[in-house]
mmCIF file of C-alpha atoms in Angstrom:
data_model
loop_
_atom_site.group_PDB
_atom_site.id
_atom_site.type_symbol
_atom_site.label_atom_id
_atom_site.label_comp_id
_atom_site.label_asym_id
_atom_site.label_seq_id
_atom_site.Cartn_x
_atom_site.Cartn_y
_atom_site.Cartn_z
ATOM 1 C CA MET A 1 328.897 -20.463 -7.731
ATOM 2 C CA LYS A 2 329.975 -20.197 -10.853
ATOM 3 C CA ALA A 3 331.239 -16.026 -11.678
ATOM 4 C CA VAL A 4 332.134 -14.564 -14.607
ATOM 5 C CA ILE A 5 333.150 -11.249 -14.306
ATOM 6 C CA PHE A 6 333.900 -8.852 -17.750
ATOM 7 C CA THR A 7 336.853 -6.188 -17.379
ATOM 8 C CA GLY A 8 339.921 -4.481 -18.610
ATOM 9 C CA PRO A 9 340.719 -1.474 -19.253
ATOM 10 C CA SER A 10 339.243 0.048 -15.741
ATOM 11 C CA LEU A 11 340.859 -3.033 -13.206
ATOM 12 C CA SER A 12 342.537 -5.566 -15.102
ATOM 13 C CA HIS A 13 342.557 -9.025 -14.724
ATOM 14 C CA GLU A 14 345.480 -9.237 -12.421
ATOM 15 C CA GLU A 15 344.480 -6.905 -10.114
ATOM 16 C CA ALA A 16 340.994 -8.654 -9.888
ATOM 17 C CA ARG A 17 342.275 -11.827 -8.963
ATOM 18 C CA LYS A 18 343.801 -10.161 -5.882
ATOM 19 C CA ILE A 19 340.319 -9.254 -4.846
ATOM 20 C CA PHE A 20 338.336 -12.022 -5.213
ATOM 21 C CA ALA A 21 340.094 -15.155 -7.130
ATOM 22 C CA GLN A 22 337.775 -17.626 -7.573
ATOM 23 C CA ALA A 23 335.680 -16.009 -10.155
ATOM 24 C CA GLU A 24 336.589 -16.298 -13.567
ATOM 25 C CA TYR A 25 338.029 -12.907 -15.860
ATOM 26 C CA ARG A 26 336.981 -12.519 -19.295
ATOM 27 C CA PRO A 27 337.954 -9.326 -21.820
ATOM 28 C CA PRO A 28 335.538 -6.001 -22.223
ATOM 29 C CA ILE A 29 331.703 -7.700 -23.057
ATOM 30 C CA LYS A 30 330.356 -7.889 -26.189
ATOM 31 C CA ARG A 31 326.758 -8.426 -27.556
ATOM 32 C CA GLY A 32 326.110 -12.450 -27.268
ATOM 33 C CA ASP A 33 328.667 -12.568 -24.239
ATOM 34 C CA ALA A 34 326.951 -12.639 -21.891
ATOM 35 C CA LEU A 35 324.315 -15.627 -23.174
ATOM 36 C CA LYS A 36 327.443 -17.652 -23.366
ATOM 37 C CA ALA A 37 328.837 -17.422 -20.162
ATOM 38 C CA LEU A 38 324.665 -18.972 -18.826
ATOM 39 C CA LYS A 39 325.529 -21.573 -21.702
ATOM 40 C CA ASP A 40 328.883 -21.649 -19.174
ATOM 41 C CA GLY A 41 326.795 -22.192 -16.005
ATOM 42 C CA ALA A 42 326.930 -18.992 -14.484
ATOM 43 C CA LYS A 43 325.116 -18.345 -11.915
ATOM 44 C CA ILE A 44 326.571 -14.687 -11.034
ATOM 45 C CA LEU A 45 328.217 -11.617 -13.899
ATOM 46 C CA GLY A 46 330.302 -8.876 -13.022
ATOM 47 C CA ILE A 47 329.675 -6.132 -15.578
ATOM 48 C CA ILE A 48 332.525 -4.005 -15.233
ATOM 49 C CA ASP A 49 334.192 -3.487 -19.591
ATOM 50 C CA GLY A 50 332.330 -3.694 -23.130
ATOM 51 C CA VAL A 51 332.905 -2.798 -26.335
ATOM 52 C CA PHE A 52 331.212 0.135 -27.815
ATOM 53 C CA LEU A 53 332.670 0.773 -31.664
ATOM 54 C CA GLN A 54 334.812 -1.697 -32.005
ATOM 55 C CA ASP A 55 332.164 -4.601 -31.780
ATOM 56 C CA VAL A 56 328.300 -4.967 -31.029
ATOM 57 C CA ALA A 57 327.663 -3.575 -27.575
ATOM 58 C CA ILE A 58 326.487 -5.880 -24.866
ATOM 59 C CA SER A 59 322.121 -4.596 -25.479
ATOM 60 C CA PRO A 60 319.382 -4.519 -22.235
ATOM 61 C CA ARG A 61 317.481 -7.080 -23.679
ATOM 62 C CA GLU A 62 320.058 -9.365 -23.923
ATOM 63 C CA ILE A 63 320.890 -9.068 -19.796
ATOM 64 C CA MET A 64 317.020 -9.262 -19.153
ATOM 65 C CA GLU A 65 317.212 -12.942 -20.808
ATOM 66 C CA VAL A 66 319.800 -13.941 -18.389
ATOM 67 C CA LEU A 67 318.171 -12.314 -15.506
ATOM 68 C CA ARG A 68 314.946 -14.255 -16.276
ATOM 69 C CA GLU A 69 317.086 -17.149 -16.253
ATOM 70 C CA GLY A 70 318.062 -16.865 -12.799
ATOM 71 C CA VAL A 71 321.693 -15.106 -13.051
ATOM 72 C CA ILE A 72 322.698 -11.770 -10.818
ATOM 73 C CA VAL A 73 324.076 -9.430 -12.967
ATOM 74 C CA VAL A 74 325.951 -6.752 -10.599
ATOM 75 C CA GLY A 75 327.214 -3.399 -13.052
ATOM 76 C CA GLY A 76 329.274 -0.680 -12.487
ATOM 77 C CA GLY A 77 332.250 1.490 -13.546
ATOM 78 C CA SER A 78 331.926 1.762 -17.491
ATOM 79 C CA ILE A 79 329.451 -0.234 -19.425
ATOM 80 C CA GLY A 80 327.995 -1.808 -16.659
ATOM 81 C CA ALA A 81 327.199 1.492 -14.912
ATOM 82 C CA LEU A 82 325.110 2.528 -17.984
ATOM 83 C CA ARG A 83 323.261 -0.769 -18.010
ATOM 84 C CA ALA A 84 322.244 -1.288 -14.187
ATOM 85 C CA ALA A 85 320.554 2.511 -14.966
ATOM 86 C CA GLU A 86 318.632 1.548 -17.085
ATOM 87 C CA LEU A 87 317.796 -1.863 -15.342
ATOM 88 C CA CYS A 88 318.572 -1.777 -11.893
ATOM 89 C CA GLU A 89 314.342 -1.628 -11.226
ATOM 90 C CA LEU A 90 314.400 -4.506 -13.100
ATOM 91 C CA GLY A 91 316.640 -6.617 -11.178
ATOM 92 C CA MET A 92 320.035 -5.615 -11.941
ATOM 93 C CA ILE A 93 322.360 -4.559 -9.288
ATOM 94 C CA GLY A 94 324.536 -0.903 -9.324
ATOM 95 C CA VAL A 95 327.166 -0.465 -7.332
ATOM 96 C CA GLY A 96 329.332 2.729 -7.471
ATOM 97 C CA GLU A 97 329.047 6.975 -8.133
ATOM 98 C CA ILE A 98 329.847 6.180 -11.884
ATOM 99 C CA PHE A 99 326.358 4.317 -11.946
ATOM 100 C CA ARG A 100 325.105 6.575 -9.205
ATOM 101 C CA MET A 101 325.624 9.858 -11.501
ATOM 102 C CA PHE A 102 324.184 8.067 -14.840
ATOM 103 C CA LYS A 103 320.560 6.974 -12.623
ATOM 104 C CA ASN A 104 320.072 10.843 -11.250
ATOM 105 C CA GLY A 105 320.932 12.334 -14.669
ATOM 106 C CA GLU A 106 323.954 13.685 -13.785
ATOM 107 C CA LEU A 107 325.446 12.054 -16.728
ATOM 108 C CA GLU A 108 323.974 10.871 -19.841
ATOM 109 C CA SER A 109 325.968 10.287 -22.352
ATOM 110 C CA ASP A 110 328.129 6.817 -23.398
ATOM 111 C CA ASP A 111 330.440 9.266 -24.540
ATOM 112 C CA GLU A 112 331.520 9.771 -20.649
ATOM 113 C CA VAL A 113 332.624 6.069 -19.678
ATOM 114 C CA ALA A 114 334.331 6.085 -23.548
ATOM 115 C CA VAL A 115 338.218 5.280 -24.238
ATOM 116 C CA VAL A 116 340.704 4.220 -26.547
ATOM 117 C CA VAL A 117 341.926 0.156 -25.867
ATOM 118 C CA ASN A 118 344.780 -1.952 -26.476
ATOM 119 C CA PRO A 119 343.738 -4.984 -28.280
ATOM 120 C CA GLU A 120 345.878 -7.124 -26.889
ATOM 121 C CA THR A 121 346.736 -5.835 -23.087
ATOM 122 C CA PHE A 122 343.085 -3.948 -22.891
ATOM 123 C CA GLU A 123 345.184 -1.004 -21.380
ATOM 124 C CA ALA A 124 343.383 2.414 -21.753
ATOM 125 C CA LEU A 125 345.187 4.792 -24.598
ATOM 126 C CA SER A 126 342.756 7.749 -23.640
ATOM 127 C CA GLU A 127 341.092 9.216 -20.417
ATOM 128 C CA PRO A 128 337.624 8.986 -19.586
ATOM 129 C CA LEU A 129 335.681 11.987 -19.839
ATOM 130 C CA VAL A 130 334.063 10.856 -16.136
ATOM 131 C CA ASN A 131 338.114 10.775 -14.675
ATOM 132 C CA ILE A 132 338.632 14.337 -15.891
ATOM 133 C CA ARG A 133 335.432 15.152 -14.048
ATOM 134 C CA ALA A 134 335.800 13.561 -10.491
ATOM 135 C CA THR A 135 339.979 14.685 -10.533
ATOM 136 C CA LEU A 136 338.458 18.435 -11.211
ATOM 137 C CA SER A 137 336.610 18.795 -8.848
ATOM 138 C CA ALA A 138 339.060 16.990 -6.608
ATOM 139 C CA LEU A 139 341.026 19.815 -7.074
ATOM 140 C CA VAL A 140 338.030 22.213 -6.277
ATOM 141 C CA THR A 141 337.000 20.447 -3.303
ATOM 142 C CA LYS A 142 341.108 20.723 -2.199
ATOM 143 C CA GLY A 143 341.174 24.489 -3.112
ATOM 144 C CA LEU A 144 343.141 24.330 -5.766
ATOM 145 C CA ILE A 145 341.389 25.612 -8.777
ATOM 146 C CA GLU A 146 338.050 27.335 -8.737
ATOM 147 C CA VAL A 147 334.742 26.356 -10.028
ATOM 148 C CA GLU A 148 335.096 28.635 -12.724
ATOM 149 C CA LYS A 149 337.968 26.873 -14.176
ATOM 150 C CA ARG A 150 336.971 23.488 -13.682
ATOM 151 C CA ASP A 151 334.023 24.558 -15.609
ATOM 152 C CA ARG A 152 335.501 25.450 -18.255
ATOM 153 C CA LEU A 153 338.140 23.409 -18.730
ATOM 154 C CA ILE A 154 335.683 20.296 -18.245
ATOM 155 C CA GLU A 155 333.530 21.833 -21.393
ATOM 156 C CA ILE A 156 337.111 21.939 -23.736
ATOM 157 C CA ALA A 157 337.217 18.415 -22.713
ATOM 158 C CA LYS A 158 333.909 17.902 -23.571
ATOM 159 C CA ARG A 159 334.142 19.009 -27.185
ATOM 160 C CA LEU A 160 337.860 16.718 -27.628
ATOM 161 C CA HIS A 161 336.922 13.646 -29.690
ATOM 162 C CA TYR A 162 336.879 10.557 -26.370
ATOM 163 C CA SER A 163 340.176 8.908 -28.507
ATOM 164 C CA ARG A 164 341.830 12.177 -27.948
ATOM 165 C CA ARG A 165 341.428 13.193 -24.419
ATOM 166 C CA SER A 166 344.210 13.379 -21.769
ATOM 167 C CA TYR A 167 345.093 15.681 -19.487
ATOM 168 C CA GLU A 168 347.850 16.937 -21.941
ATOM 169 C CA THR A 169 345.935 17.261 -24.825
ATOM 170 C CA LEU A 170 343.539 18.848 -22.170
ATOM 171 C CA ILE A 171 345.524 21.205 -21.268
ATOM 172 C CA GLU A 172 347.206 21.858 -24.740
ATOM 173 C CA LYS A 173 343.435 22.367 -26.373
ATOM 174 C CA ALA A 174 343.296 25.339 -23.223
ATOM 175 C CA ILE A 175 346.397 27.488 -23.872
ATOM 176 C CA ARG A 176 345.045 27.380 -28.122
ATOM 177 C CA GLU A 177 341.746 28.821 -26.725
ATOM 178 C CA GLY A 178 343.326 31.001 -24.692
ATOM 179 C CA PHE A 179 341.715 30.270 -21.374
ATOM 180 C CA ILE A 180 345.831 29.778 -19.367
ATOM 181 C CA THR A 181 349.081 30.774 -20.721
ATOM 182 C CA LYS A 182 352.144 28.645 -21.097
ATOM 183 C CA SER A 183 353.550 29.603 -18.518
ATOM 184 C CA GLU A 184 349.938 28.545 -16.222
ATOM 185 C CA ALA A 185 349.999 25.189 -17.624
ATOM 186 C CA GLU A 186 352.992 23.406 -16.019
ATOM 187 C CA LYS A 187 351.795 24.030 -12.879
ATOM 188 C CA LEU A 188 348.192 23.226 -13.882
ATOM 189 C CA LEU A 189 349.225 19.663 -15.189
ATOM 190 C CA ASN A 190 351.655 19.224 -12.378
ATOM 191 C CA THR A 191 348.847 19.527 -9.712
ATOM 192 C CA ILE A 192 346.516 17.364 -11.875
ATOM 193 C CA ASN A 193 348.776 14.366 -11.939
ATOM 194 C CA GLU A 194 349.781 14.969 -8.145
ATOM 195 C CA ASN A 195 345.323 14.440 -7.893
ATOM 196 C CA LYS A 196 344.270 11.952 -10.408
ATOM 197 C CA VAL A 197 341.160 10.223 -9.728
ATOM 198 C CA ASN A 198 340.905 6.994 -11.782
ATOM 199 C CA LEU A 199 336.857 7.018 -10.660
ATOM 200 C CA LYS A 200 336.675 4.193 -13.476
ATOM 201 C CA LYS A 201 338.754 1.878 -11.693
ATOM 202 C CA LEU A 202 337.688 2.326 -8.185
ATOM 203 C CA ASP A 203 333.917 1.351 -8.886
ATOM 204 C CA ALA A 204 335.033 -1.511 -10.970
ATOM 205 C CA ILE A 205 337.137 -2.693 -7.446
ATOM 206 C CA LYS A 206 333.424 -2.162 -6.353
ATOM 207 C CA VAL A 207 331.719 -4.368 -9.101
ATOM 208 C CA VAL A 208 334.901 -7.478 -7.765
ATOM 209 C CA GLU A 209 334.198 -6.445 -4.039
ATOM 210 C CA LYS A 210 330.173 -7.141 -4.568
ATOM 211 C CA VAL A 211 330.557 -10.483 -6.968
ATOM 212 C CA LYS A 212 332.854 -11.354 -3.786
ATOM 213 C CA GLU A 213 330.322 -10.185 -1.377
ATOM 214 C CA ILE A 214 327.253 -11.942 -3.061
ATOM 215 C CA CYS A 215 329.354 -15.833 -3.617
ATOM 216 C CA LEU A 216 330.189 -15.973 -0.321
ATOM 217 C CA MET A 217 327.446 -15.073 1.225
ATOM 218 C CA THR A 218 325.397 -17.451 -1.035
ATOM 219 C CA GLU A 219 327.705 -20.061 -0.047
ATOM 220 C CA LYS A 220 327.290 -19.770 3.614
ATOM 221 C CA LEU A 221 323.344 -20.865 2.634
#
């Protein structure tokens, strides 16, 4: 069973191959790529990363076209989570925490998973809001910051354009707004760096694992 997985900033092709070497890995998906994969013989698609502003994004209608042709489509991590939340009732398989939050309405905007990407390496050059949320919530769970401080920092992060989001920029903005002092900032940034949660990567791994599971299960039939 030919499997094609679209990934980039959330999980590199090299990292993904260590989980499932038999899949074919392609860059973040854009409009037309799912149909091209279908034409190339793919029987299962894993959608993790996709373009938003650099090109035309993959549409729900195109995914429905490949589903109708019998292709299994698994999504999670980034735009894959968004599309899976939209289409899970129609056959697309969603995995991961980000998918769950979009499906339940806890997250609503594409902006939550948007990042700036190096076009040559597909490396993320900014921090997605969904990762910032996860990291700050982890600090609350560990008793390292208060709920009120988390909520205020998330509110500040939401006001930053996605291309400018980083933990350093967030702390600088919090200082400028008088929310924290410079002396507090260094300690908070160190705490963040020691407890970062890369939720997009964790969910991207689940997509690759799910595609692998389906392929292995199908081979046994």
